[in-house]
CSV table of N, CA and C in Angstrom, one decimal:
chain,number,residue,atom,x,y,z
A,1,MET,N,36.2,-22.6,-98.4
A,1,MET,CA,35.2,-23.6,-98.0
A,1,MET,C,34.0,-22.9,-97.6
A,2,GLN,N,32.8,-23.3,-98.2
A,2,GLN,CA,31.6,-22.6,-98.0
A,2,GLN,C,30.7,-23.5,-97.1
A,3,GLN,N,30.2,-22.9,-96.0
A,3,GLN,CA,29.4,-23.6,-95.1
A,3,GLN,C,27.9,-23.3,-95.5
A,4,ASN,N,27.1,-24.3,-95.4
A,4,ASN,CA,25.7,-24.1,-95.7
A,4,ASN,C,24.9,-24.4,-94.4
A,5,THR,N,24.9,-23.5,-93.5
A,5,THR,CA,24.2,-23.6,-92.2
A,5,THR,C,23.0,-22.7,-92.2
A,6,GLY,N,22.2,-22.9,-91.2
A,6,GLY,CA,21.0,-22.1,-91.0
A,6,GLY,C,21.4,-20.6,-90.8
A,7,SER,N,22.6,-20.4,-90.3
A,7,SER,CA,22.9,-19.0,-90.0
A,7,SER,C,23.3,-18.2,-91.3
A,8,THR,N,23.5,-18.9,-92.4
A,8,THR,CA,23.8,-18.2,-93.6
A,8,THR,C,22.5,-17.8,-94.4
A,9,LYS,N,21.4,-18.3,-94.0
A,9,LYS,CA,20.1,-18.1,-94.7
A,9,LYS,C,19.7,-16.6,-94.3
A,10,LYS,N,19.2,-15.9,-95.4
A,10,LYS,CA,18.6,-14.6,-95.2
A,10,LYS,C,17.1,-14.6,-95.1
A,11,LEU,N,16.6,-13.8,-94.2
A,11,LEU,CA,15.2,-13.6,-94.1
A,11,LEU,C,14.9,-12.5,-95.2
A,12,THR,N,13.8,-12.8,-96.0
A,12,THR,CA,13.4,-11.8,-97.0
A,12,THR,C,12.1,-11.1,-96.4
A,13,ILE,N,12.2,-9.8,-96.4
A,13,ILE,CA,11.1,-9.0,-95.9
A,13,ILE,C,10.5,-8.3,-97.1
A,14,GLN,N,9.3,-8.6,-97.5
A,14,GLN,CA,8.6,-8.0,-98.6
A,14,GLN,C,7.7,-6.9,-98.1
A,15,ILE,N,7.8,-5.7,-98.6
A,15,ILE,CA,7.0,-4.6,-98.2
A,15,ILE,C,6.2,-4.1,-99.4
A,16,ARG,N,4.9,-4.0,-99.2
A,16,ARG,CA,4.0,-3.5,-100.3
A,16,ARG,C,3.8,-2.0,-100.0
A,17,VAL,N,4.1,-1.2,-100.9
A,17,VAL,CA,4.0,0.3,-100.7
A,17,VAL,C,2.8,0.8,-101.5
A,18,GLU,N,2.0,1.5,-100.7
A,18,GLU,CA,0.7,2.1,-101.3
A,18,GLU,C,1.1,3.2,-102.3
A,19,PRO,N,0.6,3.1,-103.5
A,19,PRO,CA,0.8,4.2,-104.5
A,19,PRO,C,0.4,5.5,-104.0
A,20,GLY,N,-0.7,5.5,-103.2
A,20,GLY,CA,-1.3,6.8,-102.7
A,20,GLY,C,-0.3,7.6,-101.8
A,21,CYS,N,0.7,6.9,-101.2
A,21,CYS,CA,1.6,7.6,-100.3
A,21,CYS,C,2.5,8.6,-101.2
A,22,LEU,N,2.5,8.4,-102.5
A,22,LEU,CA,3.2,9.3,-103.3
A,22,LEU,C,2.4,10.4,-104.0
A,23,GLY,N,1.1,10.6,-103.4
A,23,GLY,CA,0.3,11.6,-103.9
A,23,GLY,C,-0.7,11.1,-105.0
A,24,PRO,N,-1.5,12.1,-105.5
A,24,PRO,CA,-2.5,11.7,-106.5
A,24,PRO,C,-1.9,11.0,-107.8
A,25,ASP,N,-0.7,11.3,-108.1
A,25,ASP,CA,-0.1,10.7,-109.3
A,25,ASP,C,0.8,9.5,-108.9
A,26,GLY,N,0.6,9.0,-107.7
A,26,GLY,CA,1.5,7.9,-107.2
A,26,GLY,C,1.5,6.7,-108.0
A,27,LYS,N,0.4,6.3,-108.7
A,27,LYS,CA,0.3,5.1,-109.5
A,27,LYS,C,1.3,5.2,-110.6
A,28,SER,N,1.6,6.3,-111.1
A,28,SER,CA,2.5,6.4,-112.3
A,28,SER,C,4.0,6.5,-111.8
A,29,HIS,N,4.2,6.6,-110.5
A,29,HIS,CA,5.6,6.7,-110.0
A,29,HIS,C,6.0,5.5,-109.1
A,30,ILE,N,5.0,4.7,-108.7
A,30,ILE,CA,5.3,3.7,-107.6
A,30,ILE,C,6.3,2.7,-108.0
A,31,ASP,N,6.3,2.2,-109.3
A,31,ASP,CA,7.2,1.2,-109.7
A,31,ASP,C,8.7,1.7,-109.6
A,32,THR,N,8.9,2.9,-110.1
A,32,THR,CA,10.2,3.5,-110.0
A,32,THR,C,10.6,3.8,-108.6
A,33,PHE,N,9.7,4.3,-107.8
A,33,PHE,CA,10.0,4.5,-106.4
A,33,PHE,C,10.4,3.2,-105.7
A,34,CYS,N,9.6,2.2,-105.9
A,34,CYS,CA,9.9,0.9,-105.2
A,34,CYS,C,11.3,0.4,-105.6
A,35,ALA,N,11.7,0.5,-106.9
A,35,ALA,CA,13.0,0.0,-107.4
A,35,ALA,C,14.1,0.8,-106.7
A,36,ALA,N,13.9,2.1,-106.6
A,36,ALA,CA,15.0,3.0,-106.0
A,36,ALA,C,15.0,2.7,-104.5
A,37,ALA,N,13.9,2.6,-103.9
A,37,ALA,CA,13.8,2.3,-102.4
A,37,ALA,C,14.5,1.0,-102.1
A,38,SER,N,14.3,0.0,-102.9
A,38,SER,CA,14.8,-1.3,-102.7
A,38,SER,C,16.4,-1.3,-102.6
A,39,ARG,N,17.0,-0.5,-103.5
A,39,ARG,CA,18.4,-0.3,-103.5
A,39,ARG,C,18.9,0.3,-102.2
A,40,ILE,N,18.1,1.2,-101.6
A,40,ILE,CA,18.5,1.9,-100.4
A,40,ILE,C,18.3,1.0,-99.2
A,41,PHE,N,17.2,0.2,-99.2
A,41,PHE,CA,16.9,-0.7,-98.2
A,41,PHE,C,17.9,-1.8,-98.1
A,42,ALA,N,18.6,-2.1,-99.2
A,42,ALA,CA,19.5,-3.2,-99.2
A,42,ALA,C,20.7,-3.0,-98.2
A,43,ALA,N,20.8,-1.7,-97.7
A,43,ALA,CA,21.9,-1.4,-96.7
A,43,ALA,C,21.5,-1.8,-95.3
A,44,ILE,N,20.2,-2.1,-95.1
A,44,ILE,CA,19.8,-2.5,-93.7
A,44,ILE,C,20.0,-4.0,-93.5
A,45,GLU,N,20.9,-4.3,-92.6
A,45,GLU,CA,21.3,-5.7,-92.2
A,45,GLU,C,21.5,-6.6,-93.5
A,46,PRO,N,22.4,-6.2,-94.4
A,46,PRO,CA,22.5,-6.9,-95.6
A,46,PRO,C,23.0,-8.4,-95.5
A,47,GLU,N,23.7,-8.7,-94.4
A,47,GLU,CA,24.1,-10.1,-94.2
A,47,GLU,C,23.0,-11.0,-93.8
A,48,ARG,N,22.0,-10.4,-93.2
A,48,ARG,CA,20.9,-11.2,-92.6
A,48,ARG,C,19.5,-11.1,-93.2
A,49,VAL,N,19.3,-9.9,-93.8
A,49,VAL,CA,18.0,-9.6,-94.3
A,49,VAL,C,18.0,-9.1,-95.8
A,50,SER,N,17.1,-9.6,-96.6
A,50,SER,CA,17.0,-9.2,-98.0
A,50,SER,C,15.6,-8.5,-98.0
A,51,TRP,N,15.6,-7.3,-98.6
A,51,TRP,CA,14.4,-6.5,-98.7
A,51,TRP,C,13.8,-6.5,-100.1
A,52,VAL,N,12.5,-6.6,-100.2
A,52,VAL,CA,11.8,-6.5,-101.5
A,52,VAL,C,10.7,-5.5,-101.3
A,53,LEU,N,10.7,-4.4,-102.1
A,53,LEU,CA,9.6,-3.4,-102.0
A,53,LEU,C,8.9,-3.5,-103.4
A,54,ILE,N,7.6,-3.6,-103.3
A,54,ILE,CA,6.7,-3.7,-104.4
A,54,ILE,C,5.5,-2.9,-104.2
A,55,PRO,N,4.9,-2.4,-105.3
A,55,PRO,CA,3.6,-1.7,-105.2
A,55,PRO,C,2.5,-2.5,-104.6
A,56,ARG,N,1.7,-1.9,-103.8
A,56,ARG,CA,0.5,-2.6,-103.2
A,56,ARG,C,-0.7,-2.2,-104.0
A,57,HIS,N,-1.0,-2.9,-105.0
A,57,HIS,CA,-2.2,-2.6,-105.9
A,57,HIS,C,-3.4,-3.4,-105.3
A,58,ASP,N,-3.2,-4.4,-104.6
A,58,ASP,CA,-4.3,-5.2,-104.0
A,58,ASP,C,-4.3,-5.0,-102.5
A,59,LYS,N,-5.3,-4.2,-102.0
A,59,LYS,CA,-5.3,-3.8,-100.6
A,59,LYS,C,-5.7,-5.0,-99.7
A,60,GLN,N,-6.1,-6.1,-100.3
A,60,GLN,CA,-6.4,-7.3,-99.5
A,60,GLN,C,-5.1,-8.0,-99.1
A,61,LEU,N,-4.0,-7.8,-99.8
A,61,LEU,CA,-2.7,-8.4,-99.5
A,61,LEU,C,-2.1,-7.6,-98.3
A,62,PRO,N,-1.4,-8.3,-97.5
A,62,PRO,CA,-0.7,-7.6,-96.3
A,62,PRO,C,0.3,-6.6,-96.8
A,63,GLU,N,0.6,-5.6,-95.9
A,63,GLU,CA,1.6,-4.6,-96.2
A,63,GLU,C,3.0,-5.2,-96.1
A,64,GLN,N,3.1,-6.3,-95.3
A,64,GLN,CA,4.5,-6.9,-95.1
A,64,GLN,C,4.3,-8.4,-95.0
A,65,GLU,N,5.3,-9.1,-95.6
A,65,GLU,CA,5.4,-10.5,-95.4
A,65,GLU,C,6.8,-10.9,-95.3
A,66,CYS,N,7.1,-12.0,-94.7
A,66,CYS,CA,8.4,-12.5,-94.5
A,66,CYS,C,8.6,-13.9,-95.1
A,67,PHE,N,9.7,-14.2,-95.7
A,67,PHE,CA,10.0,-15.4,-96.4
A,67,PHE,C,11.4,-15.9,-96.0
A,68,ILE,N,11.6,-17.2,-96.0
A,68,ILE,CA,12.9,-17.8,-96.0
A,68,ILE,C,13.0,-18.8,-97.1
A,69,GLU,N,14.0,-18.6,-98.0
A,69,GLU,CA,14.1,-19.5,-99.1
A,69,GLU,C,12.8,-19.7,-99.9
A,70,GLY,N,12.1,-18.6,-100.0
A,70,GLY,CA,10.8,-18.7,-100.8
A,70,GLY,C,9.6,-19.2,-100.0
A,71,ARG,N,9.8,-19.6,-98.8
A,71,ARG,CA,8.7,-20.1,-98.0
A,71,ARG,C,8.2,-19.0,-97.1
A,72,LYS,N,6.9,-18.8,-97.1
A,72,LYS,CA,6.3,-17.7,-96.3
A,72,LYS,C,6.3,-18.1,-94.8
A,73,LEU,N,6.7,-17.1,-94.0
A,73,LEU,CA,6.7,-17.3,-92.5
A,73,LEU,C,5.6,-16.5,-91.9
A,74,SER,N,5.1,-17.0,-90.8
A,74,SER,CA,4.2,-16.2,-89.9
A,74,SER,C,5.1,-15.1,-89.3
A,75,GLU,N,4.4,-14.1,-88.7
A,75,GLU,CA,5.2,-13.1,-88.0
A,75,GLU,C,5.9,-13.7,-86.8
A,76,GLU,N,5.3,-14.7,-86.1
A,76,GLU,CA,5.9,-15.3,-85.0
A,76,GLU,C,7.2,-16.1,-85.5
A,77,GLN,N,7.1,-16.8,-86.6
A,77,GLN,CA,8.3,-17.6,-87.1
A,77,GLN,C,9.4,-16.6,-87.5
A,78,ALA,N,9.0,-15.5,-88.2
A,78,ALA,CA,10.0,-14.5,-88.6
A,78,ALA,C,10.7,-13.9,-87.3
A,79,SER,N,9.9,-13.6,-86.3
A,79,SER,CA,10.5,-13.1,-85.0
A,79,SER,C,11.4,-14.0,-84.4
A,80,LEU,N,11.1,-15.3,-84.4
A,80,LEU,CA,12.0,-16.3,-83.8
A,80,LEU,C,13.3,-16.4,-84.6
A,81,LEU,N,13.2,-16.4,-85.9
A,81,LEU,CA,14.4,-16.5,-86.7
A,81,LEU,C,15.3,-15.3,-86.5
A,82,LEU,N,14.7,-14.1,-86.5
A,82,LEU,CA,15.5,-12.9,-86.3
A,82,LEU,C,16.1,-12.9,-84.9
A,83,LEU,N,15.4,-13.4,-83.9
A,83,LEU,CA,16.0,-13.5,-82.5
A,83,LEU,C,17.3,-14.4,-82.6
A,84,ARG,N,17.2,-15.5,-83.3
A,84,ARG,CA,18.4,-16.3,-83.4
A,84,ARG,C,19.6,-15.6,-84.1
A,85,MET,N,19.2,-14.6,-85.0
A,85,MET,CA,20.2,-13.8,-85.7
A,85,MET,C,20.7,-12.6,-84.9
A,86,GLY,N,20.0,-12.4,-83.7
A,86,GLY,CA,20.4,-11.2,-82.9
A,86,GLY,C,19.7,-10.0,-83.2
A,87,LEU,N,18.5,-10.1,-83.9
A,87,LEU,CA,17.7,-9.0,-84.3
A,87,LEU,C,16.3,-9.2,-83.8
A,88,THR,N,15.5,-8.1,-83.8
A,88,THR,CA,14.1,-8.2,-83.5
A,88,THR,C,13.3,-7.7,-84.7
A,89,LEU,N,12.1,-8.3,-84.9
A,89,LEU,CA,11.3,-7.9,-86.0
A,89,LEU,C,10.8,-6.4,-85.7
A,90,ALA,N,10.5,-6.1,-84.5
A,90,ALA,CA,10.0,-4.8,-84.1
A,90,ALA,C,11.0,-3.7,-84.5
A,91,THR,N,12.2,-4.0,-84.2
A,91,THR,CA,13.3,-3.0,-84.5
A,91,THR,C,13.5,-2.8,-86.0
A,92,LEU,N,13.4,-3.9,-86.7
A,92,LEU,CA,13.5,-3.8,-88.2
A,92,LEU,C,12.4,-3.1,-88.8
A,93,GLN,N,11.2,-3.3,-88.2
A,93,GLN,CA,10.0,-2.6,-88.7
A,93,GLN,C,10.1,-1.1,-88.5
A,94,GLU,N,10.6,-0.8,-87.3
A,94,GLU,CA,10.7,0.6,-86.9
A,94,GLU,C,11.7,1.3,-87.9
A,95,ARG,N,12.8,0.6,-88.1
A,95,ARG,CA,13.8,1.2,-89.1
A,95,ARG,C,13.3,1.3,-90.5
A,96,SER,N,12.6,0.3,-90.9
A,96,SER,CA,12.1,0.3,-92.3
A,96,SER,C,11.0,1.3,-92.4
A,97,ASP,N,10.1,1.5,-91.4
A,97,ASP,CA,9.1,2.5,-91.5
A,97,ASP,C,9.7,3.9,-91.5
A,98,ALA,N,10.7,4.1,-90.7
A,98,ALA,CA,11.3,5.4,-90.7
A,98,ALA,C,12.0,5.7,-92.0
A,99,LEU,N,12.7,4.7,-92.6
A,99,LEU,CA,13.4,4.9,-93.9
A,99,LEU,C,12.4,5.2,-95.0
A,100,LEU,N,11.3,4.4,-95.0
A,100,LEU,CA,10.3,4.6,-96.0
A,100,LEU,C,9.7,6.0,-95.9
A,101,ALA,N,9.5,6.5,-94.7
A,101,ALA,CA,8.9,7.9,-94.5
A,101,ALA,C,9.9,8.9,-95.1
A,102,GLN,N,11.2,8.7,-94.8
A,102,GLN,CA,12.2,9.6,-95.3
A,102,GLN,C,12.3,9.6,-96.8
A,103,LEU,N,12.1,8.4,-97.4
A,103,LEU,CA,12.2,8.3,-98.9
A,103,LEU,C,11.0,9.0,-99.5
A,104,VAL,N,9.8,8.8,-98.9
A,104,VAL,CA,8.6,9.5,-99.4
A,104,VAL,C,8.8,11.0,-99.3
A,105,GLU,N,9.3,11.5,-98.2
A,105,GLU,CA,9.5,12.9,-98.0
A,105,GLU,C,10.5,13.4,-99.1
A,106,ARG,N,11.6,12.7,-99.3
A,106,ARG,CA,12.6,13.0,-100.3
A,106,ARG,C,11.9,13.1,-101.7
A,107,TYR,N,11.0,12.1,-102.0
A,107,TYR,CA,10.4,12.1,-103.3
A,107,TYR,C,9.6,13.4,-103.5
A,108,PHE,N,8.8,13.8,-102.4
A,108,PHE,CA,8.0,15.0,-102.6
A,108,PHE,C,8.9,16.3,-102.7
A,109,ARG,N,10.0,16.3,-102.1
A,109,ARG,CA,11.0,17.5,-102.2
A,109,ARG,C,11.5,17.5,-103.6
A,110,ALA,N,11.7,16.4,-104.3
A,110,ALA,CA,12.3,16.3,-105.6
A,110,ALA,C,11.3,16.7,-106.7
A,111,LEU,N,10.0,16.8,-106.4
A,111,LEU,CA,9.0,17.2,-107.4
A,111,LEU,C,9.1,18.6,-107.8
């Protein structure tokens, strides 16, 4: 029996990654980097959070956005939803920032 309650909904956190963080040739590597990073990010709170990493080609778009079932949430709404799930947005952001920094570092070591 499958329950369809609010607790089964996942928060989607979309992170736009600057191509420049991968160096001067970052534009040619950013798509592959984002695809690989998305697979690694999937391990962070997989029951409650879905991660989407995409290149940030338009600097006017925010670095991070949150969605639930395709509907955009404000930071306050995302924070409240995560609190109900037993998480905090600040903690998730710290974890994602640290992981992204590690992946960029790993990328440069692989060059």
